[in-house]
PDB file of C-alpha atoms in Angstrom:
ATOM      1  CA  UNK A 124     110.133  90.455 119.969  1.00 46.00           C
ATOM      2  CA  UNK A 125     107.716  87.865 121.305  1.00 48.00           C
ATOM      3  CA  UNK A 126     108.100  86.854 124.924  1.00 44.00           C
ATOM      4  CA  UNK A 127     110.661  84.099 125.157  1.00 47.00           C
ATOM      5  CA  UNK A 128     112.181  84.677 121.721  1.00 54.00           C
ATOM      6  CA  UNK A 129     115.355  86.200 123.142  1.00 47.00           C
ATOM      7  CA  UNK A 130     115.779  83.247 125.478  1.00 44.00           C
ATOM      8  CA  UNK A 131     115.282  80.772 122.638  1.00 44.00           C
ATOM      9  CA  UNK A 132     117.694  82.630 120.372  1.00 50.00           C
ATOM     10  CA  UNK A 133     120.260  82.869 123.175  1.00 46.00           C
ATOM     11  CA  UNK A 134     120.073  79.101 123.600  1.00 42.00           C
ATOM     12  CA  UNK A 135     120.521  78.591 119.869  1.00 46.00           C
ATOM     13  CA  UNK A 136     123.536  80.889 119.829  1.00 44.00           C
ATOM     14  CA  UNK A 137     125.056  79.110 122.795  1.00 42.00           C
ATOM     15  CA  UNK A 138     124.638  75.787 121.052  1.00 40.00           C
ATOM     16  CA  UNK A 139     126.158  77.157 117.848  1.00 42.00           C
ATOM     17  CA  UNK A 140     125.806  74.524 115.155  1.00 37.00           C
ATOM     18  CA  UNK A 141     124.347  71.976 117.574  1.00 41.00           C
ATOM     19  CA  UNK A 142     120.707  70.981 117.201  1.00 41.00           C
ATOM     20  CA  UNK A 143     118.125  71.933 119.796  1.00 38.00           C
ATOM     21  CA  UNK A 144     116.287  68.628 120.077  1.00 43.00           C
ATOM     22  CA  UNK A 145     117.950  65.236 119.901  1.00 44.00           C
ATOM     23  CA  UNK A 146     116.138  62.521 118.014  1.00 48.00           C
ATOM     24  CA  UNK A 147     116.440  59.460 120.246  1.00 72.00           C
ATOM     25  CA  UNK A 148     114.928  56.013 120.133  1.00 78.00           C
ATOM     26  CA  UNK A 149     111.915  57.039 122.235  1.00 80.00           C
ATOM     27  CA  UNK A 150     111.055  59.907 119.904  1.00 85.00           C
ATOM     28  CA  UNK A 151     111.477  57.703 116.864  1.00 84.00           C
ATOM     29  CA  UNK A 152     109.218  55.052 118.370  1.00 86.00           C
ATOM     30  CA  UNK A 153     106.591  57.670 119.180  1.00 88.00           C
ATOM     31  CA  UNK A 154     106.582  58.993 115.628  1.00 90.00           C
ATOM     32  CA  UNK A 155     106.479  55.515 114.139  1.00 89.00           C
ATOM     33  CA  UNK A 156     103.482  54.632 116.320  1.00 90.00           C
ATOM     34  CA  UNK A 157     101.635  57.865 115.541  1.00 91.00           C
ATOM     35  CA  UNK A 158     102.008  57.798 111.761  1.00 93.00           C
ATOM     36  CA  UNK A 159     100.948  55.433 109.045  1.00 92.00           C
ATOM     37  CA  UNK A 160     103.744  53.317 107.604  1.00 93.00           C
ATOM     38  CA  UNK A 161     103.755  55.410 104.443  1.00 93.00           C
ATOM     39  CA  UNK A 162     103.849  58.721 106.289  1.00 93.00           C
ATOM     40  CA  UNK A 163     106.624  57.528 108.589  1.00 92.00           C
ATOM     41  CA  UNK A 164     108.652  56.393 105.575  1.00 93.00           C
ATOM     42  CA  UNK A 165     108.207  59.832 103.973  1.00 94.00           C
ATOM     43  CA  UNK A 166     109.162  61.502 107.244  1.00 93.00           C
ATOM     44  CA  UNK A 167     112.343  59.424 107.486  1.00 92.00           C
ATOM     45  CA  UNK A 168     113.198  60.139 103.856  1.00 93.00           C
ATOM     46  CA  UNK A 169     112.743  63.880 104.378  1.00 95.00           C
ATOM     47  CA  UNK A 170     115.014  63.869 107.426  1.00 93.00           C
ATOM     48  CA  UNK A 171     117.694  61.800 105.656  1.00 93.00           C
ATOM     49  CA  UNK A 172     117.603  64.093 102.637  1.00 95.00           C
ATOM     50  CA  UNK A 173     117.929  67.188 104.831  1.00 94.00           C
ATOM     51  CA  UNK A 174     120.863  65.653 106.706  1.00 93.00           C
ATOM     52  CA  UNK A 175     122.608  64.775 103.431  1.00 93.00           C
ATOM     53  CA  UNK A 176     122.387  68.430 102.365  1.00 92.00           C
ATOM     54  CA  UNK A 177     123.818  69.738 105.605  1.00 91.00           C
ATOM     55  CA  UNK A 178     120.535  71.059 106.964  1.00 94.00           C
ATOM     56  CA  UNK A 179     119.636  70.898 110.664  1.00 93.00           C
ATOM     57  CA  UNK A 180     117.265  67.982 111.172  1.00 92.00           C
ATOM     58  CA  UNK A 181     116.139  68.535 114.739  1.00 90.00           C
ATOM     59  CA  UNK A 182     113.652  71.281 113.753  1.00 93.00           C
ATOM     60  CA  UNK A 183     112.046  68.724 111.422  1.00 93.00           C
ATOM     61  CA  UNK A 184     111.825  66.152 114.202  1.00 92.00           C
ATOM     62  CA  UNK A 185     110.445  68.744 116.618  1.00 92.00           C
ATOM     63  CA  UNK A 186     107.814  69.779 114.068  1.00 94.00           C
ATOM     64  CA  UNK A 187     106.792  66.174 113.546  1.00 94.00           C
ATOM     65  CA  UNK A 188     106.503  65.595 117.294  1.00 94.00           C
ATOM     66  CA  UNK A 189     104.417  68.763 117.626  1.00 94.00           C
ATOM     67  CA  UNK A 190     102.108  67.546 114.865  1.00 94.00           C
ATOM     68  CA  UNK A 191     101.598  64.109 116.364  1.00 93.00           C
ATOM     69  CA  UNK A 192     100.943  65.653 119.792  1.00 93.00           C
ATOM     70  CA  UNK A 193      98.122  67.648 118.170  1.00 94.00           C
ATOM     71  CA  UNK A 194      96.822  64.540 116.341  1.00 93.00           C
ATOM     72  CA  UNK A 195      97.626  66.026 112.937  1.00 94.00           C
ATOM     73  CA  UNK A 196      97.461  63.326 110.212  1.00 94.00           C
ATOM     74  CA  UNK A 197     100.893  62.038 109.233  1.00 93.00           C
ATOM     75  CA  UNK A 198     100.421  62.998 105.596  1.00 94.00           C
ATOM     76  CA  UNK A 199      99.867  66.630 106.557  1.00 96.00           C
ATOM     77  CA  UNK A 200     102.893  66.551 108.836  1.00 95.00           C
ATOM     78  CA  UNK A 201     105.057  65.316 105.963  1.00 96.00           C
ATOM     79  CA  UNK A 202     103.855  68.165 103.736  1.00 96.00           C
ATOM     80  CA  UNK A 203     104.766  70.694 106.461  1.00 96.00           C
ATOM     81  CA  UNK A 204     108.191  69.099 106.899  1.00 96.00           C
ATOM     82  CA  UNK A 205     108.919  69.285 103.190  1.00 96.00           C
ATOM     83  CA  UNK A 206     107.965  72.947 103.182  1.00 96.00           C
ATOM     84  CA  UNK A 207     110.237  73.543 106.174  1.00 96.00           C
ATOM     85  CA  UNK A 208     113.071  71.716 104.479  1.00 96.00           C
ATOM     86  CA  UNK A 209     112.600  73.824 101.350  1.00 96.00           C
ATOM     87  CA  UNK A 210     112.739  77.038 103.409  1.00 96.00           C
ATOM     88  CA  UNK A 211     115.878  75.873 105.187  1.00 96.00           C
ATOM     89  CA  UNK A 212     117.452  75.109 101.815  1.00 95.00           C
ATOM     90  CA  UNK A 213     116.664  78.641 100.646  1.00 94.00           C
ATOM     91  CA  UNK A 214     118.167  80.011 103.851  1.00 94.00           C
ATOM     92  CA  UNK A 215     121.271  77.879 103.497  1.00 93.00           C
ATOM     93  CA  UNK A 216     121.857  78.990  99.902  1.00 90.00           C
ATOM     94  CA  UNK A 217     121.299  82.616 100.843  1.00 88.00           C
ATOM     95  CA  UNK A 218     123.792  82.519 103.708  1.00 87.00           C
ATOM     96  CA  UNK A 219     126.513  80.416 102.088  1.00 79.00           C
ATOM     97  CA  UNK A 220     127.633  83.301  99.914  1.00 70.00           C
ATOM     98  CA  UNK A 221     130.031  84.614 102.571  1.00 63.00           C
ATOM     99  CA  UNK A 222     130.933  81.785 104.967  1.00 71.00           C
ATOM    100  CA  UNK A 223     129.653  78.400 106.179  1.00 78.00           C
ATOM    101  CA  UNK A 224     126.318  78.584 107.947  1.00 85.00           C
ATOM    102  CA  UNK A 225     125.311  77.446 111.413  1.00 89.00           C
ATOM    103  CA  UNK A 226     122.111  75.584 112.284  1.00 91.00           C
ATOM    104  CA  UNK A 227     120.913  78.583 114.285  1.00 92.00           C
ATOM    105  CA  UNK A 228     121.297  80.881 111.274  1.00 92.00           C
ATOM    106  CA  UNK A 229     119.499  78.506 108.931  1.00 94.00           C
ATOM    107  CA  UNK A 230     116.606  78.030 111.347  1.00 94.00           C
ATOM    108  CA  UNK A 231     116.267  81.772 112.043  1.00 94.00           C
ATOM    109  CA  UNK A 232     116.197  82.772 108.380  1.00 94.00           C
ATOM    110  CA  UNK A 233     113.849  79.891 107.557  1.00 95.00           C
ATOM    111  CA  UNK A 234     111.483  81.065 110.301  1.00 95.00           C
ATOM    112  CA  UNK A 235     111.555  84.598 108.914  1.00 95.00           C
ATOM    113  CA  UNK A 236     110.743  83.298 105.441  1.00 95.00           C
ATOM    114  CA  UNK A 237     107.789  81.380 106.868  1.00 94.00           C
ATOM    115  CA  UNK A 238     106.584  84.593 108.498  1.00 93.00           C
ATOM    116  CA  UNK A 239     106.592  86.365 105.121  1.00 91.00           C
ATOM    117  CA  UNK A 240     109.805  88.348 105.428  1.00 94.00           C
ATOM    118  CA  UNK A 241     110.940  88.822 101.796  1.00 94.00           C
ATOM    119  CA  UNK A 242     114.096  86.995 100.818  1.00 92.00           C
ATOM    120  CA  UNK A 243     115.540  90.195  99.364  1.00 91.00           C
ATOM    121  CA  UNK A 244     115.375  91.883 102.765  1.00 91.00           C
ATOM    122  CA  UNK A 245     117.061  88.980 104.519  1.00 91.00           C
ATOM    123  CA  UNK A 246     119.696  88.800 101.803  1.00 88.00           C
ATOM    124  CA  UNK A 247     120.372  92.521 102.222  1.00 85.00           C
ATOM    125  CA  UNK A 248     120.891  92.110 105.963  1.00 85.00           C
ATOM    126  CA  UNK A 249     123.121  89.071 105.504  1.00 84.00           C
ATOM    127  CA  UNK A 250     125.255  90.756 102.812  1.00 81.00           C
ATOM    128  CA  UNK A 251     126.447  93.323 105.369  1.00 77.00           C
ATOM    129  CA  UNK A 252     129.190  91.811 107.589  1.00 77.00           C
ATOM    130  CA  UNK A 253     127.614  93.466 110.627  1.00 74.00           C
ATOM    131  CA  UNK A 254     124.240  92.119 109.597  1.00 74.00           C
ATOM    132  CA  UNK A 255     125.556  88.604 109.044  1.00 76.00           C
ATOM    133  CA  UNK A 256     127.087  88.650 112.517  1.00 79.00           C
ATOM    134  CA  UNK A 257     123.624  89.320 113.973  1.00 86.00           C
ATOM    135  CA  UNK A 258     121.530  87.477 111.389  1.00 89.00           C
ATOM    136  CA  UNK A 259     119.866  85.180 113.943  1.00 91.00           C
ATOM    137  CA  UNK A 260     118.523  87.970 116.125  1.00 90.00           C
ATOM    138  CA  UNK A 261     117.906  90.266 113.145  1.00 91.00           C
ATOM    139  CA  UNK A 262     115.786  87.677 111.334  1.00 92.00           C
ATOM    140  CA  UNK A 263     113.513  87.007 114.286  1.00 92.00           C
ATOM    141  CA  UNK A 264     113.250  90.704 115.142  1.00 92.00           C
ATOM    142  CA  UNK A 265     112.412  91.786 111.597  1.00 94.00           C
ATOM    143  CA  UNK A 266     109.671  89.152 111.396  1.00 94.00           C
ATOM    144  CA  UNK A 267     108.266  90.375 114.721  1.00 93.00           C
ATOM    145  CA  UNK A 268     108.282  94.001 113.550  1.00 95.00           C
ATOM    146  CA  UNK A 269     106.432  93.144 110.357  1.00 95.00           C
ATOM    147  CA  UNK A 270     103.953  91.207 112.469  1.00 93.00           C
ATOM    148  CA  UNK A 271     103.329  94.430 114.414  1.00 94.00           C
ATOM    149  CA  UNK A 272     102.405  96.226 111.197  1.00 96.00           C
ATOM    150  CA  UNK A 273     105.719  98.020 110.734  1.00 96.00           C
ATOM    151  CA  UNK A 274     106.439  98.417 106.990  1.00 96.00           C
ATOM    152  CA  UNK A 275     109.322  96.328 105.685  1.00 95.00           C
ATOM    153  CA  UNK A 276     111.543  99.296 104.821  1.00 95.00           C
ATOM    154  CA  UNK A 277     111.062 100.779 108.292  1.00 95.00           C
ATOM    155  CA  UNK A 278     111.709  97.395 109.910  1.00 95.00           C
ATOM    156  CA  UNK A 279     114.994  97.108 108.028  1.00 93.00           C
ATOM    157  CA  UNK A 280     115.841 100.654 109.163  1.00 94.00           C
ATOM    158  CA  UNK A 281     115.194  99.668 112.795  1.00 95.00           C
ATOM    159  CA  UNK A 282     117.465  96.630 112.487  1.00 93.00           C
ATOM    160  CA  UNK A 283     120.201  98.725 110.855  1.00 91.00           C
ATOM    161  CA  UNK A 284     119.934 101.331 113.631  1.00 93.00           C
ATOM    162  CA  UNK A 285     120.124  98.624 116.283  1.00 93.00           C
ATOM    163  CA  UNK A 286     123.269  97.147 114.701  1.00 90.00           C
ATOM    164  CA  UNK A 287     124.832 100.627 114.400  1.00 90.00           C
ATOM    165  CA  UNK A 288     124.137 101.257 118.080  1.00 90.00           C
ATOM    166  CA  UNK A 289     126.147  98.203 119.104  1.00 89.00           C
ATOM    167  CA  UNK A 290     123.775  95.284 118.600  1.00 87.00           C
ATOM    168  CA  UNK A 291     122.899  94.923 122.277  1.00 89.00           C
ATOM    169  CA  UNK A 292     120.409  92.100 122.829  1.00 89.00           C
ATOM    170  CA  UNK A 293     118.679  93.858 125.725  1.00 89.00           C
ATOM    171  CA  UNK A 294     118.055  96.917 123.540  1.00 90.00           C
ATOM    172  CA  UNK A 295     116.558  94.791 120.812  1.00 90.00           C
ATOM    173  CA  UNK A 296     114.226  93.179 123.328  1.00 89.00           C
ATOM    174  CA  UNK A 297     112.834  96.645 124.143  1.00 91.00           C
ATOM    175  CA  UNK A 298     111.977  97.478 120.531  1.00 93.00           C
ATOM    176  CA  UNK A 299     108.631  95.663 120.066  1.00 91.00           C
ATOM    177  CA  UNK A 300     107.319  96.807 123.444  1.00 91.00           C
ATOM    178  CA  UNK A 301     108.254 100.399 122.633  1.00 93.00           C
ATOM    179  CA  UNK A 302     106.511 100.255 119.272  1.00 94.00           C
ATOM    180  CA  UNK A 303     103.446  98.676 120.862  1.00 93.00           C
ATOM    181  CA  UNK A 304     103.344 101.465 123.465  1.00 94.00           C
ATOM    182  CA  UNK A 305     103.660 104.194 120.822  1.00 94.00           C
ATOM    183  CA  UNK A 306     100.891 102.618 118.748  1.00 94.00           C
ATOM    184  CA  UNK A 307      98.646 102.565 121.826  1.00 93.00           C
ATOM    185  CA  UNK A 308      99.385 106.274 122.186  1.00 91.00           C
ATOM    186  CA  UNK A 309      98.019 106.787 118.684  1.00 92.00           C
ATOM    187  CA  UNK A 310     101.107 106.571 116.468  1.00 93.00           C
ATOM    188  CA  UNK A 311     101.015 104.619 113.228  1.00 94.00           C
ATOM    189  CA  UNK A 312     103.315 101.559 113.248  1.00 95.00           C
ATOM    190  CA  UNK A 313     105.452 103.137 110.507  1.00 95.00           C
ATOM    191  CA  UNK A 314     105.973 106.315 112.512  1.00 94.00           C
ATOM    192  CA  UNK A 315     106.601 104.371 115.703  1.00 95.00           C
ATOM    193  CA  UNK A 316     109.255 102.309 113.918  1.00 95.00           C
ATOM    194  CA  UNK A 317     110.946 105.391 112.495  1.00 94.00           C
ATOM    195  CA  UNK A 318     111.001 106.985 115.941  1.00 93.00           C
ATOM    196  CA  UNK A 319     112.520 103.887 117.511  1.00 95.00           C
ATOM    197  CA  UNK A 320     115.188 103.763 114.802  1.00 95.00           C
ATOM    198  CA  UNK A 321     116.056 107.397 115.460  1.00 93.00           C
ATOM    199  CA  UNK A 322     116.249 106.744 119.192  1.00 93.00           C
ATOM    200  CA  UNK A 323     118.532 103.780 118.679  1.00 94.00           C
ATOM    201  CA  UNK A 324     120.891 105.772 116.494  1.00 92.00           C
ATOM    202  CA  UNK A 325     121.399 108.517 119.072  1.00 92.00           C
ATOM    203  CA  UNK A 326     121.494 106.178 122.047  1.00 91.00           C
ATOM    204  CA  UNK A 327     118.255 107.449 123.559  1.00 91.00           C
ATOM    205  CA  UNK A 328     116.601 105.148 126.142  1.00 92.00           C
ATOM    206  CA  UNK A 329     113.636 103.647 124.332  1.00 91.00           C
ATOM    207  CA  UNK A 330     111.495 103.901 127.438  1.00 90.00           C
ATOM    208  CA  UNK A 331     111.669 107.707 127.178  1.00 91.00           C
ATOM    209  CA  UNK A 332     110.409 107.940 123.592  1.00 88.00           C
ATOM    210  CA  UNK A 333     106.852 109.275 123.372  1.00 87.00           C
ATOM    211  CA  UNK A 334     104.501 110.057 120.533  1.00 84.00           C
ATOM    212  CA  UNK A 335     105.525 113.719 120.818  1.00 77.00           C
ATOM    213  CA  UNK A 336     109.081 112.725 119.807  1.00 76.00           C
ATOM    214  CA  UNK A 337     107.882 111.306 116.501  1.00 80.00           C
ATOM    215  CA  UNK A 338     108.220 113.431 113.396  1.00 66.00           C
TER     216      UNK A 338
END
């Protein structure tokens, strides 16, 4: 998992359904001043629509602020916000099948969708009660594993093994570094992932897994 991801996810979990960034008058004024009147109106409409559908709106505001800080044209920012809203809607619909969703869950699954994690894989994780309980961490971790070149099926296997081993956050944090180390030793990402999954299932310290342990 990328440096800082665990800390961000931990904050999201602590906040529960609360949003991470509060839209206050100063932020609103900054966005209004940085966008054309038309773009600002579209931004406001997108945020209102998301709020009416029970989606977290602070990620949209944060994205808009990020765009204006980078001098991205308002029209392009609005397009990105609509795409984000669409992904959050997909995440919300996917997760609502078992119980009400939290903002953290919606944002995590939406982020995974943006990072090209297939919806079927996320739905499979969420359909398992144990997977739904860890869907925030699982979504980020699976996206990170795929980003490391680990095949989807192997990534899902790693997440399942981590959940079966107790779902310890510290253990999950070790996974990407272990895979990176094994790849540097000459292992293919798929084999490294399979070896990590096996180590998780038997409770083996990931720091002790070497390329010689991989089958």
